[in-house]
PDB file of C-alpha atoms and ligand atoms in Angstrom:
ATOM      1  CA  MET A 817       8.452 -13.383 -15.699  1.00 85.00           C
ATOM      2  CA  VAL A 818       4.785 -13.107 -16.015  1.00 92.00           C
ATOM      3  CA  LYS A 819       3.348 -10.264 -14.561  1.00 97.00           C
ATOM      4  CA  ILE A 820      -0.495  -9.556 -14.444  1.00 98.00           C
ATOM      5  CA  GLY A 821      -2.910  -7.091 -12.750  1.00 98.00           C
ATOM      6  CA  VAL A 822      -6.090  -7.777 -11.096  1.00 97.00           C
ATOM      7  CA  ILE A 823      -8.625  -5.208 -10.644  1.00 97.00           C
ATOM      8  CA  GLY A 824     -11.282  -6.370  -7.932  1.00 95.00           C
ATOM      9  CA  GLY A 825     -15.027  -4.738  -8.452  1.00 93.00           C
ATOM     10  CA  SER A 826     -18.107  -4.637  -6.003  1.00 87.00           C
ATOM     11  CA  GLY A 827     -17.774  -7.045  -3.809  1.00 85.00           C
ATOM     12  CA  ILE A 828     -14.159  -8.156  -4.281  1.00 88.00           C
ATOM     13  CA  TYR A 829     -11.781  -6.663  -2.079  1.00 88.00           C
ATOM     14  CA  LYS A 830      -8.974  -9.347  -1.935  1.00 85.00           C
ATOM     15  CA  ILE A 831      -8.273 -12.683  -2.703  1.00 87.00           C
ATOM     16  CA  GLU A 832      -8.568 -14.689   0.267  1.00 84.00           C
ATOM     17  CA  GLY A 833      -5.232 -16.973   0.962  1.00 79.00           C
ATOM     18  CA  LEU A 834      -3.198 -14.806  -1.293  1.00 84.00           C
ATOM     19  CA  PRO A 835      -0.464 -13.192   1.262  1.00 86.00           C
ATOM     20  CA  SER A 836      -0.061 -10.052  -0.108  1.00 91.00           C
ATOM     21  CA  THR A 837       2.621  -6.888   0.476  1.00 95.00           C
ATOM     22  CA  GLU A 838       0.843  -3.205   0.285  1.00 95.00           C
ATOM     23  CA  ILE A 839       2.718  -0.907  -1.466  1.00 96.00           C
ATOM     24  CA  SER A 840       2.135   2.392  -3.243  1.00 96.00           C
ATOM     25  CA  VAL A 841       2.648   3.311  -6.174  1.00 97.00           C
ATOM     26  CA  ASN A 842       2.925   6.924  -7.839  1.00 97.00           C
ATOM     27  CA  THR A 843       1.682   7.667 -10.794  1.00 97.00           C
ATOM     28  CA  GLU A 844       1.643  11.159 -12.729  1.00 96.00           C
ATOM     29  CA  TYR A 845      -1.962  10.888 -11.990  1.00 96.00           C
ATOM     30  CA  GLY A 846      -1.756  10.384  -8.285  1.00 96.00           C
ATOM     31  CA  ASP A 847      -0.718   7.602  -5.893  1.00 95.00           C
ATOM     32  CA  VAL A 848      -2.146   4.367  -5.900  1.00 96.00           C
ATOM     33  CA  SER A 849      -1.982   1.159  -3.202  1.00 95.00           C
ATOM     34  CA  VAL A 850      -1.551  -2.045  -4.691  1.00 96.00           C
ATOM     35  CA  PHE A 851      -1.424  -5.588  -3.068  1.00 96.00           C
ATOM     36  CA  VAL A 852       1.316  -7.825  -4.680  1.00 97.00           C
ATOM     37  CA  ALA A 853       0.994 -11.466  -4.501  1.00 96.00           C
ATOM     38  CA  GLN A 854       2.792 -14.260  -5.817  1.00 96.00           C
ATOM     39  CA  VAL A 855       0.811 -17.644  -7.642  1.00 95.00           C
ATOM     40  CA  ASP A 856       3.266 -19.942  -8.628  1.00 94.00           C
ATOM     41  CA  GLN A 857       6.142 -18.188 -11.293  1.00 93.00           C
ATOM     42  CA  THR A 858       3.455 -15.346 -11.271  1.00 96.00           C
ATOM     43  CA  GLU A 859       3.824 -11.807  -9.809  1.00 97.00           C
ATOM     44  CA  VAL A 860       0.214 -10.736  -9.119  1.00 97.00           C
ATOM     45  CA  TYR A 861      -0.405  -6.901  -8.315  1.00 97.00           C
ATOM     46  CA  PHE A 862      -4.249  -6.530  -6.911  1.00 97.00           C
ATOM     47  CA  LEU A 863      -5.935  -3.433  -7.021  1.00 96.00           C
ATOM     48  CA  PRO A 864      -9.741  -3.017  -5.415  1.00 94.00           C
ATOM     49  CA  ARG A 865     -11.307  -0.631  -7.853  1.00 94.00           C
ATOM     50  CA  HIS A 866     -13.678   0.770  -5.290  1.00 88.00           C
ATOM     51  CA  GLY A 867     -11.630   1.411  -2.231  1.00 81.00           C
ATOM     52  CA  LEU A 868     -11.457  -1.475   0.418  1.00 78.00           C
ATOM     53  CA  GLY A 869     -14.392  -0.340   1.977  1.00 75.00           C
ATOM     54  CA  HIS A 870     -16.110   0.479  -1.031  1.00 71.00           C
ATOM     55  CA  SER A 871     -15.729   4.462  -0.852  1.00 87.00           C
ATOM     56  CA  VAL A 872     -15.333   5.284  -4.511  1.00 91.00           C
ATOM     57  CA  PRO A 873     -18.230   5.336  -6.700  1.00 93.00           C
ATOM     58  CA  PRO A 874     -17.573   4.496 -10.103  1.00 95.00           C
ATOM     59  CA  HIS A 875     -17.484   7.500 -11.893  1.00 95.00           C
ATOM     60  CA  LEU A 876     -15.470   8.971  -9.512  1.00 95.00           C
ATOM     61  CA  VAL A 877     -12.478   6.048  -9.837  1.00 96.00           C
ATOM     62  CA  ASN A 878      -8.931   7.076 -10.525  1.00 96.00           C
ATOM     63  CA  TYR A 879      -8.634   4.917 -13.934  1.00 98.00           C
ATOM     64  CA  ARG A 880      -5.857   6.598 -15.218  1.00 98.00           C
ATOM     65  CA  ALA A 881      -3.879   6.282 -12.137  1.00 97.00           C
ATOM     66  CA  ASN A 882      -5.094   2.599 -11.480  1.00 97.00           C
ATOM     67  CA  ILE A 883      -3.647   1.566 -15.138  1.00 98.00           C
ATOM     68  CA  ARG A 884      -0.477   3.237 -15.060  1.00 98.00           C
ATOM     69  CA  ALA A 885       0.456   2.100 -11.631  1.00 98.00           C
ATOM     70  CA  LEU A 886      -0.314  -1.554 -13.181  1.00 98.00           C
ATOM     71  CA  GLN A 887       1.676  -0.809 -16.056  1.00 98.00           C
ATOM     72  CA  GLY A 888       4.549   0.911 -14.258  1.00 97.00           C
ATOM     73  CA  LEU A 889       4.939  -2.065 -12.119  1.00 98.00           C
ATOM     74  CA  GLY A 890       5.185  -4.234 -15.403  1.00 97.00           C
ATOM     75  CA  ALA A 891       2.375  -6.028 -15.413  1.00 98.00           C
ATOM     76  CA  ASP A 892       0.856  -6.681 -18.789  1.00 96.00           C
ATOM     77  CA  ARG A 893      -2.488  -8.435 -18.680  1.00 98.00           C
ATOM     78  CA  ILE A 894      -5.144  -7.264 -16.529  1.00 98.00           C
ATOM     79  CA  ILE A 895      -7.928  -9.424 -15.093  1.00 98.00           C
ATOM     80  CA  ALA A 896     -11.153  -7.036 -14.153  1.00 98.00           C
ATOM     81  CA  THR A 897     -14.511  -8.059 -12.468  1.00 97.00           C
ATOM     82  CA  ASN A 898     -17.276  -5.477 -12.969  1.00 97.00           C
ATOM     83  CA  ALA A 899     -20.406  -6.662 -11.440  1.00 95.00           C
ATOM     84  CA  VAL A 900     -23.469  -6.157 -13.983  1.00 97.00           C
ATOM     85  CA  GLY A 901     -27.055  -6.606 -14.814  1.00 97.00           C
ATOM     86  CA  SER A 902     -28.367  -8.445 -17.239  1.00 97.00           C
ATOM     87  CA  LEU A 903     -30.479  -7.058 -20.581  1.00 98.00           C
ATOM     88  CA  ASN A 904     -30.619 -10.547 -22.126  1.00 95.00           C
ATOM     89  CA  PRO A 905     -33.338 -12.903 -20.568  1.00 94.00           C
ATOM     90  CA  ASP A 906     -31.441 -15.742 -21.617  1.00 95.00           C
ATOM     91  CA  ILE A 907     -28.178 -14.467 -19.472  1.00 97.00           C
ATOM     92  CA  LYS A 908     -29.400 -15.163 -15.766  1.00 95.00           C
ATOM     93  CA  PRO A 909     -27.947 -13.739 -12.397  1.00 94.00           C
ATOM     94  CA  GLY A 910     -25.078 -16.060 -11.569  1.00 94.00           C
ATOM     95  CA  THR A 911     -23.563 -16.245 -14.821  1.00 97.00           C
ATOM     96  CA  VAL A 912     -20.068 -14.764 -15.808  1.00 98.00           C
ATOM     97  CA  VAL A 913     -19.869 -13.056 -19.312  1.00 98.00           C
ATOM     98  CA  LEU A 914     -16.346 -12.804 -20.667  1.00 98.00           C
ATOM     99  CA  VAL A 915     -17.434 -10.296 -22.702  1.00 98.00           C
ATOM    100  CA  ASP A 916     -15.500  -9.045 -26.073  1.00 98.00           C
ATOM    101  CA  GLN A 917     -17.471  -5.731 -27.011  1.00 98.00           C
ATOM    102  CA  PHE A 918     -18.517  -2.623 -25.436  1.00 98.00           C
ATOM    103  CA  LEU A 919     -21.203  -0.080 -26.209  1.00 98.00           C
ATOM    104  CA  ASP A 920     -19.812   3.370 -24.149  1.00 98.00           C
ATOM    105  CA  PHE A 921     -22.698   5.440 -22.801  1.00 98.00           C
ATOM    106  CA  THR A 922     -20.436   7.135 -19.822  1.00 98.00           C
ATOM    107  CA  LYS A 923     -20.066  10.946 -20.495  1.00 96.00           C
ATOM    108  CA  LEU A 924     -17.624  12.552 -18.200  1.00 92.00           C
ATOM    109  CA  ARG A 925     -14.796  10.379 -17.375  1.00 96.00           C
ATOM    110  CA  LYS A 926     -11.118  11.233 -18.304  1.00 95.00           C
ATOM    111  CA  SER A 927     -10.679   8.328 -21.072  1.00 95.00           C
ATOM    112  CA  THR A 928      -7.619   8.474 -22.456  1.00 96.00           C
ATOM    113  CA  PHE A 929      -3.470   8.849 -21.715  1.00 96.00           C
ATOM    114  CA  PHE A 930      -3.291  10.939 -24.705  1.00 95.00           C
ATOM    115  CA  GLU A 931      -4.239  14.601 -24.441  1.00 92.00           C
ATOM    116  CA  GLU A 932      -1.514  16.558 -25.362  1.00 87.00           C
ATOM    117  CA  GLY A 933       1.620  15.956 -27.810  1.00 87.00           C
ATOM    118  CA  ASN A 934       1.040  13.124 -30.765  1.00 83.00           C
ATOM    119  CA  VAL A 935      -2.418  12.567 -31.743  1.00 89.00           C
ATOM    120  CA  VAL A 936      -3.329   9.123 -31.301  1.00 92.00           C
ATOM    121  CA  HIS A 937      -6.029   7.129 -32.235  1.00 94.00           C
ATOM    122  CA  THR A 938      -6.166   3.474 -30.713  1.00 95.00           C
ATOM    123  CA  ASP A 939      -7.756   0.638 -32.363  1.00 95.00           C
ATOM    124  CA  MET A 940     -10.690  -0.469 -30.620  1.00 96.00           C
ATOM    125  CA  THR A 941     -12.136  -3.104 -33.107  1.00 96.00           C
ATOM    126  CA  TYR A 942     -11.345  -6.186 -30.346  1.00 97.00           C
ATOM    127  CA  PRO A 943     -11.368  -4.220 -26.741  1.00 98.00           C
ATOM    128  CA  TYR A 944     -11.078  -7.224 -24.721  1.00 98.00           C
ATOM    129  CA  CYS A 945      -8.079  -9.629 -25.126  1.00 98.00           C
ATOM    130  CA  PRO A 946      -9.482 -12.417 -27.238  1.00 98.00           C
ATOM    131  CA  GLU A 947      -6.806 -15.192 -25.798  1.00 98.00           C
ATOM    132  CA  MET A 948      -7.408 -14.274 -22.114  1.00 98.00           C
ATOM    133  CA  ILE A 949     -11.299 -14.748 -22.926  1.00 98.00           C
ATOM    134  CA  ASP A 950     -10.632 -18.733 -24.471  1.00 98.00           C
ATOM    135  CA  VAL A 951      -8.213 -19.642 -21.584  1.00 98.00           C
ATOM    136  CA  ALA A 952     -10.705 -17.868 -19.243  1.00 98.00           C
ATOM    137  CA  TYR A 953     -13.946 -19.849 -20.923  1.00 98.00           C
ATOM    138  CA  ASN A 954     -11.794 -23.430 -20.595  1.00 98.00           C
ATOM    139  CA  VAL A 955     -10.780 -22.937 -16.690  1.00 98.00           C
ATOM    140  CA  PRO A 956     -13.713 -25.494 -14.957  1.00 98.00           C
ATOM    141  CA  THR A 957     -15.729 -23.301 -12.648  1.00 97.00           C
ATOM    142  CA  PRO A 958     -19.182 -24.323 -10.684  1.00 97.00           C
ATOM    143  CA  PHE A 959     -20.892 -21.484 -12.162  1.00 97.00           C
ATOM    144  CA  PRO A 960     -21.883 -21.028 -15.667  1.00 97.00           C
ATOM    145  CA  LYS A 961     -19.771 -18.749 -18.075  1.00 98.00           C
ATOM    146  CA  ARG A 962     -20.597 -17.423 -21.286  1.00 98.00           C
ATOM    147  CA  LYS A 963     -17.847 -16.409 -23.940  1.00 98.00           C
ATOM    148  CA  GLY A 964     -18.543 -13.174 -25.872  1.00 98.00           C
ATOM    149  CA  GLY A 965     -21.146 -10.734 -25.101  1.00 98.00           C
ATOM    150  CA  VAL A 966     -21.654  -6.832 -25.604  1.00 98.00           C
ATOM    151  CA  MET A 967     -21.476  -4.713 -22.538  1.00 98.00           C
ATOM    152  CA  VAL A 968     -22.988  -0.951 -22.181  1.00 98.00           C
ATOM    153  CA  VAL A 969     -21.188   0.809 -20.127  1.00 98.00           C
ATOM    154  CA  THR A 970     -23.308   3.686 -18.459  1.00 98.00           C
ATOM    155  CA  GLU A 971     -21.869   6.625 -16.395  1.00 98.00           C
ATOM    156  CA  GLY A 972     -24.044   5.668 -12.996  1.00 95.00           C
ATOM    157  CA  PRO A 973     -23.998   6.245 -10.212  1.00 96.00           C
ATOM    158  CA  ARG A 974     -27.697   5.418 -10.675  1.00 96.00           C
ATOM    159  CA  PHE A 975     -29.135   2.486 -12.066  1.00 96.00           C
ATOM    160  CA  GLU A 976     -30.710   2.636 -15.785  1.00 97.00           C
ATOM    161  CA  SER A 977     -34.360   3.901 -16.414  1.00 97.00           C
ATOM    162  CA  ALA A 978     -36.669   0.521 -17.774  1.00 96.00           C
ATOM    163  CA  ALA A 979     -36.335   2.771 -21.379  1.00 97.00           C
ATOM    164  CA  GLU A 980     -32.815   3.032 -21.133  1.00 98.00           C
ATOM    165  CA  VAL A 981     -32.355  -0.863 -20.647  1.00 98.00           C
ATOM    166  CA  LYS A 982     -35.034  -1.393 -23.563  1.00 97.00           C
ATOM    167  CA  ALA A 983     -33.067   0.721 -25.806  1.00 98.00           C
ATOM    168  CA  TYR A 984     -29.563  -0.941 -24.946  1.00 98.00           C
ATOM    169  CA  GLY A 985     -31.045  -4.364 -25.523  1.00 98.00           C
ATOM    170  CA  MET A 986     -32.253  -3.238 -29.124  1.00 98.00           C
ATOM    171  CA  LEU A 987     -28.669  -1.913 -29.708  1.00 98.00           C
ATOM    172  CA  GLY A 988     -27.259  -5.343 -29.003  1.00 98.00           C
ATOM    173  CA  GLY A 989     -26.131  -4.906 -25.411  1.00 98.00           C
ATOM    174  CA  ASP A 990     -26.009  -8.374 -23.242  1.00 98.00           C
ATOM    175  CA  VAL A 991     -25.221  -6.754 -19.839  1.00 98.00           C
ATOM    176  CA  VAL A 992     -25.012  -3.369 -18.829  1.00 98.00           C
ATOM    177  CA  GLY A 993     -22.287  -1.707 -16.030  1.00 98.00           C
ATOM    178  CA  MET A 994     -20.386   1.505 -14.665  1.00 97.00           C
ATOM    179  CA  THR A 995     -16.574   0.629 -15.002  1.00 97.00           C
ATOM    180  CA  SER A 996     -15.261  -1.102 -17.963  1.00 98.00           C
ATOM    181  CA  ILE A 997     -14.707   2.111 -19.784  1.00 98.00           C
ATOM    182  CA  PRO A 998     -12.435   3.596 -19.909  1.00 98.00           C
ATOM    183  CA  GLU A 999     -10.776   0.946 -18.039  1.00 98.00           C
ATOM    184  CA  VAL A1000     -10.201  -1.241 -20.616  1.00 98.00           C
ATOM    185  CA  VAL A1001      -9.954   1.487 -22.984  1.00 98.00           C
ATOM    186  CA  LEU A1002      -6.871   2.881 -20.981  1.00 98.00           C
ATOM    187  CA  SER A1003      -5.399  -0.886 -20.831  1.00 98.00           C
ATOM    188  CA  ARG A1004      -5.282  -0.948 -24.900  1.00 97.00           C
ATOM    189  CA  GLU A1005      -3.923   2.304 -25.061  1.00 96.00           C
ATOM    190  CA  ALA A1006      -1.484   1.596 -23.027  1.00 96.00           C
ATOM    191  CA  GLY A1007      -0.241  -1.842 -24.640  1.00 96.00           C
ATOM    192  CA  MET A1008      -1.899  -4.218 -22.219  1.00 97.00           C
ATOM    193  CA  CYS A1009      -4.382  -7.063 -22.330  1.00 98.00           C
ATOM    194  CA  TYR A1010      -7.393  -6.657 -20.680  1.00 98.00           C
ATOM    195  CA  LEU A1011      -9.950  -9.092 -19.520  1.00 98.00           C
ATOM    196  CA  SER A1012     -13.251  -8.082 -18.336  1.00 98.00           C
ATOM    197  CA  LEU A1013     -15.579 -11.138 -15.860  1.00 98.00           C
ATOM    198  CA  ALA A1014     -19.152  -9.728 -15.696  1.00 98.00           C
ATOM    199  CA  ILE A1015     -20.621 -10.989 -12.929  1.00 97.00           C
ATOM    200  CA  VAL A1016     -24.116 -11.095 -13.601  1.00 96.00           C
ATOM    201  CA  SER A1017     -26.103  -9.861 -10.726  1.00 94.00           C
ATOM    202  CA  ASN A1018     -29.407  -8.999 -11.443  1.00 94.00           C
ATOM    203  CA  PHE A1019     -31.619  -8.685 -14.517  1.00 96.00           C
ATOM    204  CA  ALA A1020     -31.534  -4.588 -15.337  1.00 97.00           C
ATOM    205  CA  ALA A1021     -34.458  -2.560 -14.454  1.00 96.00           C
ATOM    206  CA  GLY A1022     -37.703  -3.409 -16.189  1.00 92.00           C
ATOM    207  CA  LEU A1023     -36.719  -7.087 -16.451  1.00 91.00           C
ATOM    208  CA  GLN A1024     -37.075  -7.441 -12.526  1.00 79.00           C
ATOM    209  CA  THR A1025     -38.902  -5.405 -10.412  1.00 80.00           C
ATOM    210  CA  GLU A1026     -36.572  -2.788  -9.390  1.00 82.00           C
ATOM    211  CA  VAL A1027     -32.602  -3.292  -9.042  1.00 83.00           C
ATOM    212  CA  SER A1028     -30.430  -2.230  -5.730  1.00 86.00           C
ATOM    213  CA  HIS A1029     -27.131  -2.391  -4.324  1.00 86.00           C
ATOM    214  CA  HIS A1030     -28.175  -4.392  -1.480  1.00 87.00           C
ATOM    215  CA  GLU A1031     -29.175  -7.100  -4.412  1.00 84.00           C
ATOM    216  CA  VAL A1032     -25.948  -6.848  -6.319  1.00 84.00           C
ATOM    217  CA  LEU A1033     -23.833  -6.933  -3.188  1.00 86.00           C
ATOM    218  CA  ASP A1034     -25.514 -10.126  -1.740  1.00 87.00           C
ATOM    219  CA  ILE A1035     -24.530 -12.178  -5.019  1.00 87.00           C
ATOM    220  CA  MET A1036     -21.268 -11.129  -4.993  1.00 87.00           C
ATOM    221  CA  ASP A1037     -20.937 -12.291  -1.540  1.00 89.00           C
ATOM    222  CA  LYS A1038     -22.142 -15.569  -2.561  1.00 91.00           C
ATOM    223  CA  LEU A1039     -19.663 -15.738  -5.644  1.00 93.00           C
ATOM    224  CA  ASN A1040     -16.700 -14.279  -3.860  1.00 93.00           C
ATOM    225  CA  ASN A1041     -14.923 -17.323  -3.013  1.00 93.00           C
ATOM    226  CA  GLN A1042     -15.817 -19.103  -5.953  1.00 95.00           C
ATOM    227  CA  ILE A1043     -14.900 -15.699  -8.217  1.00 96.00           C
ATOM    228  CA  GLN A1044     -11.287 -15.879  -6.513  1.00 95.00           C
ATOM    229  CA  THR A1045     -10.727 -19.424  -6.868  1.00 96.00           C
ATOM    230  CA  PHE A1046     -11.549 -19.002 -10.767  1.00 97.00           C
ATOM    231  CA  ILE A1047      -9.005 -16.090 -10.855  1.00 97.00           C
ATOM    232  CA  VAL A1048      -6.137 -17.781  -8.890  1.00 96.00           C
ATOM    233  CA  ASP A1049      -7.047 -21.047 -11.384  1.00 97.00           C
ATOM    234  CA  LEU A1050      -7.011 -18.773 -14.482  1.00 97.00           C
ATOM    235  CA  ILE A1051      -3.682 -17.058 -13.361  1.00 97.00           C
ATOM    236  CA  LYS A1052      -1.817 -20.189 -12.831  1.00 96.00           C
ATOM    237  CA  ALA A1053      -3.604 -21.060 -16.741  1.00 97.00           C
ATOM    238  CA  MET A1054      -2.628 -18.264 -18.554  1.00 97.00           C
ATOM    239  CA  PRO A1055       0.430 -19.350 -21.098  1.00 95.00           C
ATOM    240  CA  GLU A1056       3.765 -17.241 -20.380  1.00 93.00           C
ATOM    241  CA  GLU A1057       3.657 -16.409 -24.250  1.00 94.00           C
ATOM    242  CA  LYS A1058       1.104 -13.834 -25.756  1.00 94.00           C
ATOM    243  CA  HIS A1059      -0.580 -15.362 -29.046  1.00 94.00           C
ATOM    244  CA  CYS A1060      -2.930 -12.264 -29.371  1.00 95.00           C
ATOM    245  CA  ASN A1061      -2.898  -8.633 -31.089  1.00 92.00           C
ATOM    246  CA  CYS A1062      -3.374  -6.679 -27.841  1.00 93.00           C
ATOM    247  CA  PRO A1063       0.360  -5.247 -27.898  1.00 84.00           C
ATOM    248  CA  ARG A1064       0.755  -4.981 -31.683  1.00 79.00           C
ATOM    249  CA  ARG A1065      -2.604  -2.466 -32.357  1.00 69.00           C
ATOM    250  CA  ALA A1066      -1.957  -0.132 -29.175  1.00 71.00           C
TER     251      ALA A1066
HETATM  252  N1  HPA B 719     -26.857  -1.706 -14.062  1.00 65.19           N
HETATM  253  C1  HPA B 719     -25.838  -0.793 -13.765  1.00 65.19           C
HETATM  254  N2  HPA B 719     -24.439  -1.692 -13.106  1.00 65.19           N
HETATM  255  C2  HPA B 719     -24.824  -2.511 -12.416  1.00 65.19           C
HETATM  256  C3  HPA B 719     -26.212  -3.326 -12.409  1.00 65.19           C
HETATM  257  C4  HPA B 719     -27.345  -2.901 -13.418  1.00 65.19           C
HETATM  258  O1  HPA B 719     -28.677  -3.465 -12.934  1.00 65.19           O
HETATM  259  N3  HPA B 719     -26.287  -4.630 -12.223  1.00 65.19           N
HETATM  260  C5  HPA B 719     -24.965  -4.470 -11.506  1.00 65.19           C
HETATM  261  N4  HPA B 719     -23.914  -3.506 -11.740  1.00 65.19           N
END
């Protein structure tokens, strides 16, 4: 049976219309609430990253517990949503970027499962699953999608300064968010495929007058139903067999 984990970011706290059962998964990093649902032959494990009432800020999410919980349930692919600001004038709010690279500017997070025992260096050449990106790109959506892009990940919870945004743009960043690291890294360490739906809610600092969390939640609210439908269509479109190298590169 195909088993897929879905991690909902800001504004995505459930998948409407998908009846689900809440379970608690015990991991060595803590307990995690997961909502189990079924889409055709696929078992789906939904996990709201920031908690149901958006009570956990990006730098305090228990990323290791979340990924371990999904791995323990047998999921070998993850679809995550990440609210992001755009660093690139060509990428407008309302676009979903299927990012294929990251630049890690986080500072304080526990970013590995490998702290003792064997020294492990996981290949991170292509952190985001190329097959999942292809499949997602080919699912029709009412909103524009962009295939590929560089996600800058900051520590947060503050937004960036205008100078930081300028520098990130010069380094090749396309969008900036606060949650893809360490999620994608831990997924790769666990041998799981990971896809980020980077939902552009605003132009980043300095590219528009100011950035507010209200604005982020506003656009997430507007796109919410369309994103949820997209996730369900994407789960249906995902082939049973994998044709990527993600598990072998762990
Ligand atoms: N910066 C960082 N994270 C974000 C932004 C932003 O502009 N918008 C939504 N998440």
